[in-house]
C-alpha positions as YAML, in Angstrom:
chain: A
units: angstrom
residues:
- id: 1
  name: MET
  ca: [-0.23, -0.04, -0.14]
- id: 2
  name: LYS
  ca: [1.60, 3.59, -1.03]
- id: 3
  name: GLN
  ca: [2.67, 5.65, 1.24]
- id: 4
  name: PRO
  ca: [-0.70, 8.10, 2.21]
- id: 5
  name: PRO
  ca: [-1.08, 11.90, 1.24]
- id: 6
  name: THR
  ca: [-0.33, 14.79, 3.24]
- id: 7
  name: LEU
  ca: [-3.58, 17.19, 4.00]
- id: 8
  name: GLU
  ca: [-2.36, 20.94, 4.45]
- id: 9
  name: LEU
  ca: [-5.08, 23.51, 4.58]
- id: 10
  name: ASP
  ca: [-4.71, 27.05, 3.43]
- id: 11
  name: ASP
  ca: [-6.64, 30.01, 4.48]
- id: 12
  name: VAL
  ca: [-10.23, 27.83, 4.50]
- id: 13
  name: HIS
  ca: [-13.56, 29.98, 4.60]
- id: 14
  name: VAL
  ca: [-16.99, 28.11, 4.41]
- id: 15
  name: ARG
  ca: [-19.80, 30.40, 4.16]
- id: 16
  name: TYR
  ca: [-23.52, 29.98, 3.84]
- id: 17
  name: GLY
  ca: [-24.29, 33.16, 2.05]
- id: 18
  name: GLU
  ca: [-23.76, 36.16, 4.18]
- id: 19
  name: HIS
  ca: [-22.67, 33.98, 7.40]
- id: 20
  name: ALA
  ca: [-19.23, 32.77, 7.65]
- id: 21
  name: ALA
  ca: [-18.81, 29.88, 9.26]
- id: 22
  name: ILE
  ca: [-14.99, 29.40, 9.54]
- id: 23
  name: ALA
  ca: [-12.74, 31.63, 8.05]
- id: 24
  name: HIS
  ca: [-8.88, 31.31, 7.71]
- id: 25
  name: ALA
  ca: [-7.91, 28.08, 8.48]
- id: 26
  name: SER
  ca: [-5.01, 27.00, 8.16]
- id: 27
  name: PHE
  ca: [-2.98, 23.42, 9.00]
- id: 28
  name: ARG
  ca: [-1.39, 20.79, 8.11]
- id: 29
  name: VAL
  ca: [-2.40, 16.58, 8.50]
- id: 30
  name: GLU
  ca: [0.52, 14.53, 8.47]
- id: 31
  name: SER
  ca: [0.75, 11.31, 6.23]
- id: 32
  name: GLY
  ca: [-0.59, 8.80, 8.24]
- id: 33
  name: GLU
  ca: [-1.30, 10.56, 10.59]
- id: 34
  name: ILE
  ca: [-4.61, 10.65, 12.74]
- id: 35
  name: MET
  ca: [-5.37, 14.90, 13.67]
- id: 36
  name: ALA
  ca: [-8.64, 15.33, 15.53]
- id: 37
  name: LEU
  ca: [-10.34, 18.47, 15.84]
- id: 38
  name: VAL
  ca: [-12.15, 20.01, 18.98]
- id: 39
  name: GLY
  ca: [-13.69, 22.69, 20.38]
- id: 40
  name: PRO
  ca: [-17.07, 23.73, 21.03]
- id: 41
  name: SER
  ca: [-20.45, 23.53, 18.79]
- id: 42
  name: GLY
  ca: [-21.03, 25.99, 15.83]
- id: 43
  name: CYS
  ca: [-16.88, 26.86, 16.06]
- id: 44
  name: GLY
  ca: [-16.66, 25.35, 12.16]
- id: 45
  name: LYS
  ca: [-15.64, 21.74, 12.22]
- id: 46
  name: SER
  ca: [-18.06, 20.06, 10.57]
- id: 47
  name: SER
  ca: [-18.43, 22.79, 8.05]
- id: 48
  name: LEU
  ca: [-14.71, 22.48, 7.64]
- id: 49
  name: LEU
  ca: [-14.68, 18.58, 6.75]
- id: 50
  name: ALA
  ca: [-17.26, 19.32, 3.82]
- id: 51
  name: GLY
  ca: [-15.83, 21.40, 2.55]
- id: 52
  name: ILE
  ca: [-12.72, 19.25, 1.95]
- id: 53
  name: ASN
  ca: [-15.37, 16.77, 0.29]
- id: 54
  name: ARG
  ca: [-17.30, 18.72, -1.85]
- id: 55
  name: LEU
  ca: [-20.38, 18.20, 0.17]
- id: 56
  name: THR
  ca: [-21.06, 21.82, 0.39]
- id: 57
  name: ASP
  ca: [-21.43, 21.94, -3.74]
- id: 58
  name: THR
  ca: [-25.12, 20.30, -3.17]
- id: 59
  name: ILE
  ca: [-25.69, 23.50, -0.24]
- id: 60
  name: PRO
  ca: [-27.39, 26.20, -2.13]
- id: 61
  name: GLY
  ca: [-25.53, 28.89, -1.24]
- id: 62
  name: CYS
  ca: [-22.23, 27.55, 0.64]
- id: 63
  name: THR
  ca: [-19.13, 28.84, -0.82]
- id: 64
  name: THR
  ca: [-15.31, 26.90, -0.21]
- id: 65
  name: ARG
  ca: [-12.00, 29.04, -0.88]
- id: 66
  name: GLY
  ca: [-8.44, 28.67, -0.35]
- id: 67
  name: THR
  ca: [-6.93, 26.46, -0.97]
- id: 68
  name: ILE
  ca: [-7.07, 22.47, -0.09]
- id: 69
  name: THR
  ca: [-4.01, 20.19, -1.20]
- id: 70
  name: LEU
  ca: [-3.49, 16.95, -1.04]
- id: 71
  name: ASP
  ca: [0.85, 15.80, -1.41]
- id: 72
  name: GLY
  ca: [0.63, 19.42, -3.05]
- id: 73
  name: SER
  ca: [-1.76, 18.85, -6.04]
- id: 74
  name: PRO
  ca: [-4.98, 20.89, -5.48]
- id: 75
  name: LEU
  ca: [-8.22, 19.54, -4.49]
- id: 76
  name: GLY
  ca: [-10.08, 21.67, -7.09]
- id: 77
  name: GLN
  ca: [-8.32, 20.14, -9.55]
- id: 78
  name: TRP
  ca: [-10.61, 17.15, -9.22]
- id: 79
  name: PRO
  ca: [-12.28, 16.94, -12.47]
- id: 80
  name: ASP
  ca: [-15.91, 16.17, -10.10]
- id: 81
  name: ALA
  ca: [-16.85, 15.61, -6.96]
- id: 82
  name: ALA
  ca: [-16.97, 12.03, -7.30]
- id: 83
  name: SER
  ca: [-13.61, 11.20, -8.30]
- id: 84
  name: LEU
  ca: [-12.62, 12.94, -5.26]
- id: 85
  name: ARG
  ca: [-14.89, 11.52, -2.80]
- id: 86
  name: ARG
  ca: [-13.30, 7.85, -3.60]
- id: 87
  name: THR
  ca: [-9.86, 9.89, -2.27]
- id: 88
  name: VAL
  ca: [-11.24, 11.33, -0.20]
- id: 89
  name: GLY
  ca: [-13.61, 9.26, 2.29]
- id: 90
  name: MET
  ca: [-16.70, 10.76, 4.59]
- id: 91
  name: VAL
  ca: [-18.14, 8.58, 7.84]
- id: 92
  name: PHE
  ca: [-20.78, 10.52, 9.18]
- id: 93
  name: GLN
  ca: [-22.25, 11.09, 13.23]
- id: 94
  name: GLN
  ca: [-24.84, 9.32, 12.75]
- id: 95
  name: PRO
  ca: [-25.47, 5.60, 10.87]
- id: 96
  name: ASN
  ca: [-26.15, 5.44, 7.79]
- id: 97
  name: PRO
  ca: [-26.64, 2.50, 6.01]
- id: 98
  name: PHE
  ca: [-28.56, 2.17, 2.77]
- id: 99
  name: PRO
  ca: [-31.25, 0.14, 2.93]
- id: 100
  name: LEU
  ca: [-30.38, -2.68, 1.83]
- id: 101
  name: SER
  ca: [-28.55, -5.32, 2.02]
- id: 102
  name: ILE
  ca: [-25.22, -5.44, 4.10]
- id: 103
  name: HIS
  ca: [-23.64, -6.91, 1.49]
- id: 104
  name: ASP
  ca: [-25.06, -4.43, -1.33]
- id: 105
  name: ASN
  ca: [-24.09, -1.59, 0.87]
- id: 106
  name: LEU
  ca: [-20.62, -2.26, 0.37]
- id: 107
  name: ARG
  ca: [-21.34, -3.75, -3.92]
- id: 108
  name: PHE
  ca: [-23.09, -0.77, -4.60]
- id: 109
  name: PRO
  ca: [-20.59, 2.03, -4.71]
- id: 110
  name: LEU
  ca: [-18.32, -0.37, -6.40]
- id: 111
  name: ALA
  ca: [-20.67, -0.79, -9.01]
- id: 112
  name: GLU
  ca: [-21.12, 3.35, -8.90]
- id: 113
  name: HIS
  ca: [-17.80, 4.16, -9.45]
- id: 114
  name: GLY
  ca: [-17.21, 1.38, -12.20]
- id: 115
  name: VAL
  ca: [-15.70, -1.33, -10.75]
- id: 116
  name: PRO
  ca: [-16.18, -4.70, -12.29]
- id: 117
  name: ARG
  ca: [-18.41, -6.80, -10.89]
- id: 118
  name: ARG
  ca: [-15.57, -10.31, -11.05]
- id: 119
  name: GLU
  ca: [-13.78, -7.83, -7.94]
- id: 120
  name: ARG
  ca: [-16.63, -6.49, -5.54]
- id: 121
  name: ASP
  ca: [-17.14, -9.79, -3.62]
- id: 122
  name: GLU
  ca: [-13.35, -9.78, -3.11]
- id: 123
  name: ARG
  ca: [-13.78, -6.50, -2.10]
- id: 124
  name: ALA
  ca: [-16.48, -6.42, -0.11]
- id: 125
  name: GLU
  ca: [-15.39, -9.37, 2.09]
- id: 126
  name: GLN
  ca: [-11.63, -7.32, 3.05]
- id: 127
  name: ALA
  ca: [-13.35, -4.13, 4.11]
- id: 128
  name: LEU
  ca: [-15.61, -6.14, 6.21]
- id: 129
  name: ARG
  ca: [-12.67, -8.08, 7.77]
- id: 130
  name: SER
  ca: [-10.52, -3.96, 7.71]
- id: 131
  name: VAL
  ca: [-13.83, -3.44, 10.44]
- id: 132
  name: GLY
  ca: [-13.68, -6.33, 12.44]
- id: 133
  name: LEU
  ca: [-16.92, -6.79, 11.55]
- id: 134
  name: TRP
  ca: [-16.25, -10.17, 8.84]
- id: 135
  name: GLU
  ca: [-17.42, -12.76, 11.23]
- id: 136
  name: GLU
  ca: [-20.11, -11.19, 12.64]
- id: 137
  name: VAL
  ca: [-22.03, -11.14, 9.24]
- id: 138
  name: HIS
  ca: [-20.49, -13.76, 7.46]
- id: 139
  name: ASN
  ca: [-23.79, -16.20, 7.18]
- id: 140
  name: ARG
  ca: [-26.35, -12.89, 7.18]
- id: 141
  name: LEU
  ca: [-25.29, -10.68, 4.01]
- id: 142
  name: GLY
  ca: [-28.20, -10.99, 2.23]
- id: 143
  name: ARG
  ca: [-29.95, -9.69, 5.60]
- id: 144
  name: SER
  ca: [-31.38, -5.67, 5.84]
- id: 145
  name: ALA
  ca: [-27.87, -3.87, 7.24]
- id: 146
  name: LEU
  ca: [-30.11, -2.22, 9.19]
- id: 147
  name: THR
  ca: [-30.83, -5.07, 11.29]
- id: 148
  name: LEU
  ca: [-28.05, -4.43, 12.61]
- id: 149
  name: SER
  ca: [-27.04, -2.59, 16.12]
- id: 150
  name: GLY
  ca: [-25.70, 1.34, 16.07]
- id: 151
  name: GLY
  ca: [-22.04, 0.23, 16.51]
- id: 152
  name: GLN
  ca: [-22.09, -2.37, 13.95]
- id: 153
  name: GLN
  ca: [-23.96, -0.03, 11.86]
- id: 154
  name: GLN
  ca: [-21.55, 2.42, 12.57]
- id: 155
  name: ARG
  ca: [-17.70, -0.20, 11.52]
- id: 156
  name: LEU
  ca: [-20.46, -0.92, 8.10]
- id: 157
  name: CYS
  ca: [-20.96, 2.65, 7.28]
- id: 158
  name: MET
  ca: [-16.46, 2.88, 7.95]
- id: 159
  name: ALA
  ca: [-16.36, 0.00, 5.26]
- id: 160
  name: ARG
  ca: [-18.48, 1.53, 2.92]
- id: 161
  name: ALA
  ca: [-15.29, 4.03, 3.31]
- id: 162
  name: LEU
  ca: [-12.73, 2.12, 3.24]
- id: 163
  name: VAL
  ca: [-14.51, -0.14, 0.40]
- id: 164
  name: LEU
  ca: [-13.16, 2.32, -2.27]
- id: 165
  name: GLU
  ca: [-9.70, 2.61, -1.13]
- id: 166
  name: PRO
  ca: [-9.88, 5.68, -0.06]
- id: 167
  name: GLU
  ca: [-6.40, 8.22, 0.61]
- id: 168
  name: VAL
  ca: [-7.52, 9.85, 3.39]
- id: 169
  name: LEU
  ca: [-10.55, 9.39, 5.60]
- id: 170
  name: LEU
  ca: [-12.34, 11.88, 6.92]
- id: 171
  name: LEU
  ca: [-14.62, 11.22, 10.58]
- id: 172
  name: ASP
  ca: [-17.49, 13.49, 11.61]
- id: 173
  name: GLU
  ca: [-17.58, 12.53, 15.88]
- id: 174
  name: PRO
  ca: [-17.57, 8.88, 15.08]
- id: 175
  name: CYS
  ca: [-18.52, 8.26, 18.20]
- id: 176
  name: SER
  ca: [-20.73, 10.87, 19.65]
- id: 177
  name: ALA
  ca: [-24.43, 8.89, 18.51]
- id: 178
  name: LEU
  ca: [-22.69, 5.26, 20.00]
- id: 179
  name: ASP
  ca: [-22.98, 3.70, 23.67]
- id: 180
  name: PRO
  ca: [-19.26, 3.13, 25.27]
- id: 181
  name: MET
  ca: [-19.17, -0.29, 24.12]
- id: 182
  name: ALA
  ca: [-20.33, 0.27, 20.14]
- id: 183
  name: SER
  ca: [-17.91, 3.48, 20.97]
- id: 184
  name: ALA
  ca: [-14.35, 2.14, 22.25]
- id: 185
  name: ALA
  ca: [-14.94, -0.90, 18.70]
- id: 186
  name: VAL
  ca: [-15.07, 1.60, 16.53]
- id: 187
  name: GLU
  ca: [-12.11, 3.69, 18.34]
- id: 188
  name: ASP
  ca: [-10.22, 0.55, 18.07]
- id: 189
  name: LEU
  ca: [-10.61, 0.78, 14.62]
- id: 190
  name: ILE
  ca: [-9.76, 3.96, 14.05]
- id: 191
  name: ASP
  ca: [-6.52, 3.36, 15.66]
- id: 192
  name: SER
  ca: [-5.74, 0.31, 13.42]
- id: 193
  name: LEU
  ca: [-6.70, 3.00, 10.26]
- id: 194
  name: ARG
  ca: [-3.03, 4.74, 12.07]
- id: 195
  name: GLY
  ca: [-0.35, 4.63, 9.33]
- id: 196
  name: ARG
  ca: [-2.67, 3.65, 6.46]
- id: 197
  name: TYR
  ca: [-4.82, 6.59, 6.11]
- id: 198
  name: THR
  ca: [-4.45, 9.74, 6.33]
- id: 199
  name: ILE
  ca: [-7.11, 10.49, 9.18]
- id: 200
  name: LEU
  ca: [-8.80, 14.58, 10.10]
- id: 201
  name: MET
  ca: [-11.26, 13.87, 12.85]
- id: 202
  name: VAL
  ca: [-13.87, 16.00, 14.19]
- id: 203
  name: THR
  ca: [-14.61, 15.04, 17.80]
- id: 204
  name: HIS
  ca: [-16.41, 16.11, 21.29]
- id: 205
  name: ASN
  ca: [-14.95, 14.30, 23.21]
- id: 206
  name: LEU
  ca: [-11.94, 15.34, 24.48]
- id: 207
  name: ALA
  ca: [-10.48, 12.32, 26.07]
- id: 208
  name: GLN
  ca: [-11.03, 10.47, 22.88]
- id: 209
  name: ALA
  ca: [-8.98, 13.40, 21.21]
- id: 210
  name: ARG
  ca: [-6.40, 12.49, 24.03]
- id: 211
  name: ARG
  ca: [-5.95, 8.40, 23.03]
- id: 212
  name: LEU
  ca: [-5.97, 8.50, 18.92]
- id: 213
  name: ALA
  ca: [-4.70, 11.83, 17.95]
- id: 214
  name: ASP
  ca: [-0.97, 12.89, 16.69]
- id: 215
  name: GLN
  ca: [-1.90, 16.44, 16.43]
- id: 216
  name: VAL
  ca: [-5.13, 17.91, 17.41]
- id: 217
  name: THR
  ca: [-6.22, 21.65, 16.31]
- id: 218
  name: VAL
  ca: [-7.96, 23.24, 18.75]
- id: 219
  name: CYS
  ca: [-11.42, 25.74, 16.18]
- id: 220
  name: TRP
  ca: [-12.92, 28.83, 18.44]
- id: 221
  name: VAL
  ca: [-15.72, 31.18, 17.28]
- id: 222
  name: ASP
  ca: [-14.78, 35.15, 17.03]
- id: 223
  name: ASN
  ca: [-17.60, 37.83, 16.30]
- id: 224
  name: ASP
  ca: [-19.40, 34.74, 16.21]
- id: 225
  name: CYS
  ca: [-16.96, 32.78, 13.47]
- id: 226
  name: GLY
  ca: [-15.99, 29.77, 13.35]
- id: 227
  name: CYS
  ca: [-11.68, 30.01, 13.27]
- id: 228
  name: VAL
  ca: [-8.40, 28.22, 14.32]
- id: 229
  name: VAL
  ca: [-6.92, 29.45, 17.65]
- id: 230
  name: GLU
  ca: [-4.10, 26.61, 17.46]
- id: 231
  name: THR
  ca: [-2.34, 23.89, 16.00]
- id: 232
  name: GLY
  ca: [0.04, 21.03, 17.33]
- id: 233
  name: GLY
  ca: [1.18, 17.48, 19.33]
- id: 234
  name: ARG
  ca: [-1.15, 16.41, 21.01]
- id: 235
  name: GLU
  ca: [0.62, 16.18, 24.05]
- id: 236
  name: GLN
  ca: [1.56, 20.02, 23.88]
- id: 237
  name: ILE
  ca: [-2.20, 21.00, 23.34]
- id: 238
  name: PHE
  ca: [-3.15, 19.18, 26.28]
- id: 239
  name: THR
  ca: [-0.41, 20.36, 29.01]
- id: 240
  name: ARG
  ca: [1.40, 23.06, 26.76]
- id: 241
  name: GLY
  ca: [-1.77, 24.89, 24.98]
- id: 242
  name: ARG
  ca: [0.13, 28.33, 23.76]
- id: 243
  name: HIS
  ca: [-3.11, 30.33, 23.99]
- id: 244
  name: PRO
  ca: [-5.06, 30.86, 26.17]
- id: 245
  name: VAL
  ca: [-8.28, 29.66, 24.69]
- id: 246
  name: THR
  ca: [-6.71, 26.26, 24.10]
- id: 247
  name: ARG
  ca: [-5.55, 26.21, 28.10]
- id: 248
  name: ALA
  ca: [-9.26, 27.40, 29.10]
- id: 249
  name: TYR
  ca: [-10.65, 24.80, 27.08]
- id: 250
  name: CYS
  ca: [-8.27, 21.46, 27.58]
- id: 251
  name: ALA
  ca: [-8.91, 22.34, 30.97]
- id: 252
  name: GLY
  ca: [-12.55, 22.49, 31.23]
- id: 253
  name: GLU
  ca: [-12.41, 25.80, 31.88]
- id: 254
  name: CYS
  ca: [-14.74, 27.06, 28.78]
- id: 255
  name: GLY
  ca: [-16.99, 25.95, 26.10]
...
């Protein structure tokens, strides 16, 4: 497997009409590392992920500007959003399996992206194995994905992202809708992906960020607009934050 790319944002802005969700966002996620985006609700973290993955294209009046690159290649050069999303996969807060069978949740995106029929079952099995689901579901692949537990559904959504063989994963609070045991299983899965993918993860759970992240970016709200206040290594952010907001937020004194 080739080395995953470095993801870099330089002066990125996301706006919804006249409202700026986040402005002047700049940081770099190193190849194969996990970066956690932390900060209070409303500081633009999820909007930033949507801008990277061009989901903002589907929202009337939403605009993204600035420079986002993979290994120095601007994402704006991708011919279409679909090809970009094959390289930059995304998993959302609420598990959102398709109302199809477990197997078809993986075969359908492969078919949509032109993967030959003869390869689909093999790649689906590989993806299920990579998220630790194969042994749990291999004898009921024809059943609806909606019969799975919440934690299993979220791992299936991770498998659906991985089956397209992306290089970058965007995770938008992937554990917040799960119970503690299911959350622990998804955390273990994310940890196992370190080094194989470049991962940018939004989380409100500071303990989770401290467990999983190599780097942490702290976002805040200033004059009703989200902003990045500091980026650094996990221990530096949590124990030696330079910005007063970082120190107060990580100490639980605000936010």
